[in-house]
């Protein structure tokens, strides 16, 4: 039996390895060589797309894809490609959310945001390019030999990243900040916060876990288990994020903190209090661990990931 | 044998019919009902996405998909869905290109642009939502029962709409206007203009014709013919656009004209002169007509479309 300390070490090693492999894949995918059907890859746009995807990030979403897929012995390079596609979506959303017209952030992962490093037009277009590239990647035969699996990956990503998922969640978030109508922040009820967070942050995390099941041709029970794990993990992730906004340190977190309180929009921390939010976070971690029961010992690394999400400081 | 006048009337009727069917499909796809896997469809975002896709436009790209597919007796409702997906891409690109940080246009099809009607954040997110929705649509079984065909449609759209296609073309266009570096417009050489236009405008028009071939399981010769037709049609389309910018009437065109000259970026009109550009346009139309030879009389409506592109006033 593995000790918790040993599992935590294995988790950290896997997280590092997968981050490195994802970085290498993105570096290749965003390389100078044109793909068949492309006319040219404009250097300035390429540079901006590389700036926003390479050289940073925990690559937690790719980690979830690769580790979920590993439960079914999926060839690692396939899962890395799906992880890279998902990271393109995640990174594009950060570039667009940081824009002056949106969250107006100057700092991201301790570096200037894309529109600060380049300019607004380049930032907008580089986001559009990354969003489009994600679907290019998922459509490649290297992702899976069966076209039916690839199209399922495309369909689910589009649904989770679009108006009923991530993009819709960002819209709800801006509305809660009072950006529309009378211009006043709209303090949300608990169920409204849960919907917003499930869309804005949860949808991609859930997709990461489902994608692993899709790649692995999981049966119904296994797939439901990973879907449940992904959903609960997403909730834990967001509560931890809200706690960091209150208790975190800007230098460690790598972006501006205390913004939620300034915005007066509701979070689970403002509704439940610090202790209430922490209790809820602990409950979600337990639930995430329990959802992995069908996988026995093979689920240990994903269980450690749930604990990591709750304990992270950045 | 059909007379040219009769063919022109058939073309106009088909264009109208396909526009109506595309409008109906988009109205349904952007309806209030959540799709399986979606949590909710935020009303404000939906409204903005509907504003930018419904109620206007010639729907020329869907027309090309439907008429190319009709050469192979593809069920019309399948081609309409692909046309609707393509229209989502076209409309998102207009919304983002109109933004203050990009072309800064207030008027589009005679109506306020999305960021004028709503606000910049909503415009950006509605564009992201439309781009994502295009891939959701293409992944649906209603598009084609064979997943291999659907994934080919996804792959080709991503390549033609992304950094090596439409988005890259818009970046080249902004660069030519002198938006980067020393801030001075960069008058382009003829081959650079051709690359820019093939990416910015040509890629989606070519895709429309290839998509019809994909839906129809065209053989190699047929597919090459439609690819050639789409490419040449794209060139004709862009020359006509540049001519309209010089000779057109703002009220008829429905957007600001004379912008190219003001920007001092090169166009084929500024390089070849009015007469030279018109000669080139006529040559492209002839080439487009000739490329359809493998389809005999069935190609007549697409031939009429090439003539329409050259003669349009808006």
XYZ file of C-alpha atoms in Angstrom:
628
model
C 0.000 0.000 0.000
C 1.281 3.439 -0.927
C 1.570 6.054 1.810
C -0.099 9.464 1.334
C 3.349 11.110 1.220
C 4.498 8.782 -1.522
C 1.293 9.346 -3.499
C 1.726 13.110 -3.187
C 5.253 12.785 -4.585
C 4.022 10.612 -7.476
C 1.311 13.176 -8.188
C 3.813 16.046 -8.294
C 6.116 14.089 -10.607
C 3.268 13.227 -12.988
C 2.063 16.839 -12.982
C 5.571 18.013 -13.916
C 6.042 15.339 -16.591
C 2.679 16.036 -18.211
C 3.318 19.801 -18.137
C 6.624 19.215 -19.949
C 5.058 16.933 -22.546
C 2.174 19.375 -23.105
C 4.635 22.236 -23.531
C 6.589 20.225 -26.114
C 3.393 19.354 -27.992
C 2.208 22.975 -28.061
C 5.648 24.127 -29.173
C 5.413 21.723 -32.110
C 1.773 22.548 -32.948
C 2.567 26.265 -32.912
C 5.731 25.828 -34.962
C 6.613 27.611 -38.215
C 5.658 24.769 -40.558
C 2.378 25.325 -42.330
C -0.140 22.529 -42.149
C -1.581 21.132 -45.384
C -4.335 23.502 -46.471
C -2.789 26.526 -44.800
C -1.435 29.286 -47.008
C 1.030 30.826 -44.536
C 1.510 31.315 -40.803
C 1.953 35.050 -40.152
C 4.945 35.445 -37.831
C 3.461 38.193 -35.654
C 0.310 36.193 -34.944
C 2.294 33.010 -34.288
C 4.468 34.860 -31.806
C 1.427 36.123 -29.903
C -0.182 32.676 -29.859
C 3.058 31.151 -28.580
C 3.433 33.865 -25.929
C 0.046 33.058 -24.435
C 0.373 29.266 -24.474
C 4.048 28.441 -23.888
C 6.321 28.901 -20.912
C 4.030 28.609 -17.977
C 1.030 27.193 -16.226
C 0.530 24.065 -14.203
C -1.205 22.424 -17.190
C -3.730 21.007 -14.758
C -6.343 20.368 -17.463
C -3.934 18.330 -19.628
C -2.943 16.461 -16.443
C -6.583 15.478 -15.907
C -6.933 14.296 -19.517
C -3.758 12.219 -19.390
C -4.425 10.677 -15.979
C -8.070 9.918 -16.777
C -6.984 8.319 -20.042
C -4.249 6.379 -18.247
C -6.946 4.529 -16.275
C -7.731 2.800 -19.580
C -4.146 2.423 -20.813
C -4.676 4.952 -23.591
C -1.398 5.647 -25.472
C 0.001 8.710 -23.753
C 0.715 10.742 -26.919
C -2.980 10.707 -27.823
C -4.001 12.108 -24.448
C -1.246 14.728 -24.628
C -2.701 16.018 -27.915
C -6.168 16.319 -26.386
C -4.590 18.048 -23.383
C -2.844 20.482 -25.726
C -6.133 21.243 -27.499
C -7.809 21.903 -24.166
C -4.929 24.146 -23.112
C -5.452 26.179 -26.324
C -9.036 26.791 -25.205
C -7.999 27.617 -21.653
C -5.277 30.025 -22.808
C -7.478 31.768 -25.375
C -10.090 32.352 -22.687
C -7.482 33.972 -20.432
C -6.283 36.240 -23.276
C -9.807 37.422 -24.057
C -10.871 37.700 -20.389
C -7.831 39.884 -19.654
C -8.768 42.440 -22.355
C -9.533 46.033 -21.287
C -13.183 45.610 -22.301
C -13.440 42.524 -20.052
C -11.492 42.101 -16.779
C -8.817 44.649 -17.775
C -5.880 42.788 -16.210
C -2.261 43.782 -16.808
C -0.684 40.747 -15.179
C -1.063 37.022 -15.814
C 1.215 34.336 -14.384
C 3.485 37.194 -13.327
C 3.962 38.414 -16.919
C 2.299 41.200 -18.944
C -1.023 40.062 -20.401
C -1.176 39.568 -24.176
C -2.694 42.973 -24.985
C -0.015 44.636 -22.839
C 2.844 42.669 -24.423
C 1.439 43.120 -27.944
C -1.726 45.161 -28.540
C -5.476 44.621 -28.321
C -6.010 43.634 -31.963
C -3.250 41.029 -31.788
C -4.594 39.710 -28.485
C -8.112 39.298 -29.882
C -6.875 37.559 -33.045
C -4.433 35.315 -31.172
C -7.325 34.178 -28.984
C -9.440 33.454 -32.057
C -6.529 31.541 -33.561
C -6.041 29.414 -30.432
C -9.745 28.643 -30.143
C -9.768 27.498 -33.774
C -6.526 25.531 -33.396
C -8.051 23.454 -30.587
C -10.536 21.960 -33.047
C -7.855 21.484 -35.693
C -5.852 19.430 -33.169
C -8.803 17.265 -32.065
C -9.617 16.391 -35.670
C -6.203 14.819 -36.397
C -5.956 11.054 -36.830
C -3.077 10.968 -34.282
C -5.641 11.764 -31.565
C -7.504 8.498 -32.153
C -7.772 6.186 -35.158
C -11.571 6.072 -34.861
C -13.243 9.173 -36.360
C -16.271 8.569 -34.120
C -14.110 9.120 -31.028
C -12.586 12.275 -32.483
C -15.953 13.759 -33.391
C -17.225 12.999 -29.872
C -14.229 14.880 -28.460
C -15.015 17.831 -30.782
C -18.700 17.866 -29.906
C -18.167 17.747 -26.170
C -15.468 20.423 -26.236
C -17.653 22.766 -28.279
C -20.565 22.299 -25.881
C -18.433 22.772 -22.761
C -16.508 25.759 -24.111
C -19.402 27.620 -25.757
C -22.445 29.669 -24.869
C -23.850 26.975 -22.578
C -20.435 26.436 -20.973
C -17.304 28.521 -20.492
C -18.167 31.531 -22.675
C -21.645 31.706 -21.156
C -20.105 31.529 -17.687
C -17.849 34.500 -18.401
C -20.911 36.429 -19.605
C -22.776 35.623 -16.362
C -19.706 36.708 -14.408
C -19.559 40.091 -16.143
C -23.296 40.536 -15.582
C -22.877 39.782 -11.866
C -20.264 42.528 -11.721
C -22.943 44.957 -12.894
C -21.548 45.539 -16.353
C -24.969 45.670 -17.985
C -28.386 47.143 -17.220
C -28.252 49.646 -14.349
C -24.494 49.189 -13.865
C -24.842 47.952 -10.294
C -23.300 44.641 -9.146
C -25.878 41.879 -8.805
C -25.183 39.872 -5.644
C -25.983 36.308 -6.677
C -27.873 33.611 -4.829
C -26.055 30.385 -4.049
C -27.583 28.403 -6.923
C -26.733 31.222 -9.334
C -23.116 31.222 -8.167
C -22.986 27.464 -8.594
C -24.311 27.688 -12.166
C -21.890 30.494 -13.055
C -18.907 28.597 -11.677
C -19.946 25.277 -13.184
C -19.986 27.012 -16.562
C -17.022 29.379 -16.333
C -14.518 27.062 -14.634
C -16.183 23.694 -14.151
C -17.058 22.902 -17.749
C -13.464 22.571 -19.005
C -12.315 20.609 -15.938
C -15.222 18.213 -16.367
C -14.439 17.941 -20.073
C -10.828 17.024 -19.280
C -11.986 13.991 -17.300
C -14.696 12.954 -19.783
C -12.175 13.252 -22.621
C -10.019 10.642 -20.899
C -13.031 8.330 -20.720
C -13.804 8.951 -24.401
C -10.234 8.194 -25.461
C -10.356 5.029 -23.366
C -13.742 3.797 -24.614
C -14.868 3.681 -20.986
C -18.059 1.817 -20.104
C -21.094 3.661 -18.734
C -20.174 3.257 -15.065
C -16.588 4.370 -15.568
C -17.665 7.341 -17.607
C -20.258 8.426 -15.051
C -17.613 8.103 -12.335
C -15.170 10.365 -14.198
C -17.919 12.825 -15.041
C -18.842 13.014 -11.369
C -15.185 13.370 -10.364
C -14.671 16.183 -12.886
C -17.774 18.061 -11.762
C -16.939 17.867 -8.062
C -13.295 18.703 -8.705
C -14.441 21.785 -10.617
C -16.458 22.955 -7.625
C -13.500 22.385 -5.312
C -11.250 24.262 -7.735
C -13.502 27.295 -7.755
C -13.986 27.429 -3.982
C -10.206 27.221 -3.576
C -9.867 30.039 -6.120
C -12.326 32.227 -4.223
C -10.484 31.476 -0.953
C -7.173 32.450 -2.597
C -8.733 35.726 -3.688
C -9.452 36.493 -0.028
C -6.483 34.914 1.719
C -3.845 34.631 -1.015
C -0.738 36.653 -1.711
C -0.601 38.522 -5.046
C 3.065 37.648 -5.652
C 2.436 33.924 -5.143
C -0.882 33.854 -7.014
C 0.697 35.765 -9.933
C -2.308 38.002 -10.558
C -4.296 40.720 -8.812
C -6.189 39.489 -5.733
C -9.024 40.920 -3.650
C -10.913 41.658 -6.843
C -14.052 39.745 -5.902
C -14.691 41.847 -2.782
C -13.987 45.037 -4.749
C -16.553 43.950 -7.320
C -19.178 43.152 -4.668
C -20.303 40.193 -6.703
C -21.250 37.151 -4.680
C -18.916 34.193 -4.190
C -19.408 31.133 -2.041
C -16.912 32.667 0.416
C -19.004 35.827 0.811
C -22.190 33.740 1.157
C -20.954 30.926 3.400
C -18.126 32.732 5.200
C -14.507 31.579 5.317
C -15.155 28.592 7.573
C -18.277 27.567 5.694
C -16.424 27.697 2.380
C -13.541 25.659 3.783
C -15.920 22.998 5.079
C -17.608 22.829 1.711
C -14.241 22.530 -0.011
C -13.246 19.610 2.258
C -16.558 17.883 1.529
C -16.024 18.235 -2.218
C -12.551 16.707 -1.972
C -13.963 13.694 -0.116
C -16.686 13.369 -2.725
C -14.120 13.525 -5.529
C -12.085 10.770 -3.858
C -15.171 8.601 -3.391
C -16.264 8.997 -7.004
C -13.086 7.222 -8.097
C -13.961 4.024 -6.218
C -14.612 2.014 -9.430
C -10.934 2.360 -10.344
C -9.461 1.021 -7.110
C -5.757 1.706 -6.556
C -5.364 3.090 -10.088
C -7.365 6.147 -9.002
C -4.845 7.191 -6.333
C -3.126 9.885 -8.415
C -6.424 11.535 -9.350
C -7.428 11.429 -5.672
C -4.171 13.214 -4.829
C -5.056 15.792 -7.512
C -8.276 16.599 -5.686
C -6.362 17.170 -2.451
C -3.836 19.298 -4.331
C -6.589 21.513 -5.725
C -7.874 22.198 -2.215
C -4.452 22.928 -0.751
C -2.848 24.941 -3.541
C -1.472 28.358 -2.750
C -1.346 29.681 -6.333
C -30.986 24.616 -73.317
C -31.481 27.296 -70.675
C -31.021 30.923 -71.644
C -28.629 33.130 -69.593
C -31.611 35.205 -68.413
C -33.420 32.117 -67.188
C -30.293 30.857 -65.421
C -29.843 34.220 -63.694
C -33.432 34.028 -62.443
C -32.907 30.477 -61.174
C -29.744 31.616 -59.415
C -31.545 34.490 -57.685
C -34.365 32.204 -56.586
C -31.936 29.615 -55.187
C -29.953 32.317 -53.389
C -33.151 33.595 -51.763
C -34.383 30.126 -50.841
C -31.069 29.099 -49.310
C -30.830 32.376 -47.383
C -34.291 31.714 -45.927
C -33.451 28.132 -44.981
C -30.127 29.203 -43.436
C -31.897 31.901 -41.434
C -34.405 29.349 -40.138
C -31.628 26.918 -39.192
C -29.655 29.599 -37.340
C -32.821 30.751 -35.569
C -33.322 27.189 -34.339
C -29.649 26.602 -33.434
C -29.565 29.870 -31.473
C -32.869 29.157 -29.746
C -33.525 29.145 -26.007
C -33.401 25.369 -25.555
C -30.202 24.143 -23.960
C -28.386 21.378 -25.746
C -27.505 18.203 -23.812
C -24.380 18.976 -21.821
C -25.101 22.685 -21.554
C -25.938 24.125 -18.162
C -27.812 27.236 -19.324
C -27.906 29.690 -22.220
C -27.450 33.212 -20.802
C -30.129 35.418 -22.383
C -27.915 38.482 -22.903
C -25.246 36.481 -24.753
C -27.865 34.643 -26.823
C -29.386 37.967 -27.839
C -26.022 39.301 -29.013
C -25.241 36.109 -30.928
C -28.652 36.264 -32.610
C -28.238 39.961 -33.428
C -25.030 39.291 -35.341
C -26.219 36.222 -37.264
C -29.937 36.668 -37.947
C -31.861 39.110 -40.102
C -29.539 39.867 -42.938
C -26.806 38.938 -45.307
C -26.898 37.297 -48.699
C -25.777 33.998 -47.122
C -23.487 33.524 -50.085
C -21.275 31.003 -48.276
C -24.213 28.740 -47.350
C -25.388 29.084 -50.955
C -22.032 27.723 -52.159
C -22.204 24.800 -49.718
C -25.749 23.879 -50.691
C -25.245 24.234 -54.453
C -21.915 22.353 -54.406
C -23.535 19.586 -52.369
C -26.531 19.541 -54.732
C -24.206 18.430 -57.548
C -24.043 15.117 -55.672
C -27.690 14.972 -54.597
C -26.784 15.492 -50.932
C -29.932 15.856 -48.775
C -30.470 19.573 -48.566
C -30.918 19.766 -44.771
C -27.388 18.436 -44.258
C -25.862 21.106 -46.474
C -27.955 23.808 -44.787
C -26.468 22.822 -41.400
C -22.920 23.080 -42.762
C -23.861 26.417 -44.319
C -25.172 27.606 -40.950
C -21.914 26.563 -39.251
C -19.914 28.445 -41.864
C -22.143 31.489 -41.412
C -21.383 31.388 -37.654
C -17.671 31.657 -38.526
C -18.267 34.427 -41.068
C -20.442 36.426 -38.652
C -18.068 36.018 -35.684
C -15.226 37.318 -37.866
C -17.251 40.410 -38.773
C -18.078 41.076 -35.094
C -14.434 40.839 -34.038
C -13.107 42.725 -37.087
C -15.517 45.600 -36.390
C -14.193 46.085 -32.813
C -12.576 49.436 -31.919
C -9.185 47.727 -31.512
C -9.484 46.301 -35.023
C -11.264 48.087 -37.917
C -13.370 50.275 -35.583
C -16.538 50.221 -37.669
C -19.872 51.551 -36.412
C -21.997 50.270 -39.273
C -22.523 46.794 -40.708
C -25.240 45.840 -43.166
C -26.728 49.258 -42.419
C -27.149 48.503 -38.698
C -25.021 49.366 -35.645
C -22.145 46.910 -35.217
C -22.353 44.497 -32.256
C -20.161 46.530 -29.907
C -22.245 49.639 -30.690
C -25.561 47.849 -30.185
C -24.334 46.069 -27.031
C -20.826 46.727 -25.685
C -17.297 45.543 -26.391
C -17.228 42.717 -23.836
C -20.493 41.288 -25.147
C -19.268 41.624 -28.736
C -16.045 39.741 -27.990
C -17.843 36.951 -26.119
C -20.605 36.637 -28.715
C -17.905 36.173 -31.349
C -16.224 33.493 -29.246
C -19.586 31.796 -28.774
C -20.333 31.797 -32.520
C -16.888 30.451 -33.397
C -17.365 27.621 -30.910
C -20.937 26.940 -32.036
C -19.747 26.344 -35.612
C -17.836 23.261 -34.447
C -20.719 22.105 -32.270
C -22.961 22.186 -35.347
C -20.522 20.302 -37.604
C -20.162 17.522 -35.036
C -23.880 16.654 -35.019
C -25.009 13.370 -36.592
C -27.653 15.285 -38.604
C -24.803 16.754 -40.679
C -23.778 13.342 -41.992
C -24.247 9.812 -40.646
C -20.551 9.006 -41.206
C -18.322 10.400 -38.435
C -15.371 10.378 -40.855
C -17.138 12.929 -43.067
C -18.003 15.118 -40.073
C -14.439 15.112 -38.756
C -13.155 16.019 -42.227
C -15.553 18.978 -42.261
C -14.267 20.028 -38.816
C -10.621 19.672 -39.772
C -10.924 21.636 -42.990
C -12.957 24.420 -41.367
C -10.418 24.792 -38.543
C -7.534 24.996 -41.029
C -9.292 27.482 -43.307
C -10.585 29.686 -40.468
C -7.457 29.702 -38.290
C -3.968 31.158 -38.188
C -3.066 29.805 -41.624
C -6.408 30.969 -43.041
C -8.958 33.649 -42.178
C -7.573 34.810 -38.805
C -4.047 34.956 -40.221
C -5.355 36.959 -43.178
C -6.927 39.543 -40.892
C -3.597 39.828 -39.054
C -1.774 40.414 -42.370
C -4.385 43.018 -43.270
C -3.863 44.941 -40.018
C -0.090 44.752 -40.508
C -0.440 46.150 -44.037
C -2.349 49.086 -42.563
C 0.734 49.852 -40.490
C -0.721 48.863 -37.149
C 2.540 47.358 -35.899
C 6.226 48.185 -36.041
C 6.853 51.750 -37.198
C 3.147 52.489 -37.577
C 3.417 53.218 -41.292
C 1.250 51.463 -43.888
C 3.145 48.774 -45.783
C 2.228 48.923 -49.470
C 2.121 45.269 -50.473
C 3.460 43.581 -53.572
C 1.030 41.740 -55.801
C 1.882 38.266 -54.468
C 1.524 39.519 -50.870
C -1.907 40.961 -51.644
C -2.913 37.670 -53.228
C -1.793 35.712 -50.163
C -3.578 38.108 -47.794
C -6.820 37.937 -49.749
C -6.653 34.178 -50.254
C -6.447 33.850 -46.467
C -8.781 36.598 -45.258
C -11.617 36.125 -47.746
C -10.727 33.226 -50.005
C -10.299 30.500 -47.414
C -13.943 30.399 -46.285
C -15.304 30.643 -49.836
C -13.053 27.772 -50.918
C -14.114 25.808 -47.835
C -17.775 26.290 -48.750
C -17.213 24.547 -52.101
C -14.974 21.793 -50.679
C -17.542 21.125 -47.953
C -20.121 20.374 -50.623
C -17.699 17.869 -52.165
C -17.058 16.286 -48.762
C -20.767 15.936 -48.031
C -21.238 14.377 -51.464
C -18.304 11.953 -51.267
C -16.998 13.482 -54.499
C -14.277 11.679 -56.424
C -10.825 13.219 -56.844
C -11.565 14.996 -60.132
C -14.827 16.467 -58.882
C -13.243 17.625 -55.668
C -10.307 19.259 -57.457
C -12.787 21.006 -59.763
C -14.757 22.450 -56.840
C -11.576 23.421 -55.012
C -10.411 25.274 -58.123
C -13.813 26.908 -58.541
C -13.826 28.039 -54.889
C -10.314 29.457 -55.089
C -10.940 31.411 -58.294
C -14.327 32.589 -57.060
C -12.633 33.873 -53.897
C -10.214 35.939 -55.991
C -13.068 37.343 -58.050
C -15.002 38.133 -54.881
C -12.119 40.104 -53.419
C -11.376 42.068 -56.612
C -15.074 42.973 -56.811
C -14.913 44.055 -53.154
C -11.930 46.280 -53.804
C -13.668 47.772 -56.853
C -16.769 48.473 -54.746
C -14.577 50.246 -52.208
C -13.461 52.614 -54.979
C -16.594 52.901 -57.094
C -19.394 51.868 -54.745
C -21.999 53.886 -52.919
C -21.929 53.737 -49.089
C -25.715 53.516 -48.764
C -25.922 50.552 -51.161
C -22.836 48.768 -49.824
C -24.121 49.219 -46.252
C -20.727 50.040 -44.768
C -18.076 52.739 -44.995
C -16.315 52.864 -48.371
C -13.110 54.466 -49.578
C -11.320 52.992 -46.563
C -8.641 51.199 -48.571
C -7.342 54.404 -50.165
C -7.439 56.167 -46.800
C -5.361 53.354 -45.308
C -2.837 53.487 -48.175
C -2.519 49.717 -48.050
C -2.167 48.089 -51.443
C -5.051 46.420 -53.237
C -5.143 44.896 -56.690
C -7.057 47.989 -57.824
C -4.292 50.330 -56.664
C -1.652 48.076 -58.253
C -3.354 47.194 -61.554
C -5.558 50.261 -61.964
C -9.339 50.192 -62.424
C -9.234 48.742 -65.924
C -6.548 46.216 -65.060
C -8.534 45.018 -62.056
C -11.716 44.737 -64.113
C -9.927 42.679 -66.757
C -8.543 40.415 -64.096
C -11.994 40.028 -62.571
C -13.465 39.025 -65.949
C -10.682 36.468 -66.433
C -11.386 34.945 -63.031
C -15.077 34.592 -63.802
C -14.265 32.769 -67.044
C -11.857 30.517 -65.151
C -14.509 29.778 -62.521
C -16.993 28.837 -65.245
C -14.459 26.602 -66.969
C -13.526 24.795 -63.753
C -17.095 23.499 -63.538
C -16.871 21.639 -66.866
C -16.886 18.168 -65.210
C -20.439 18.820 -63.986
C -21.963 19.724 -67.365
C -25.361 21.418 -67.225
C -25.651 20.810 -63.482
C -22.956 23.432 -62.952
C -25.002 26.248 -64.516
C -26.197 27.779 -61.231
C -22.673 27.911 -59.799
C -21.480 29.500 -63.035
C -24.183 32.136 -62.616
C -22.928 32.675 -59.061
C -19.478 33.564 -60.403
C -21.001 36.133 -62.732
C -23.109 37.487 -59.858
C -20.010 37.976 -57.707
C -18.384 40.058 -60.440
C -21.453 42.210 -61.077
C -22.728 42.788 -57.564
C -23.234 46.331 -56.365
C -23.275 45.565 -52.622
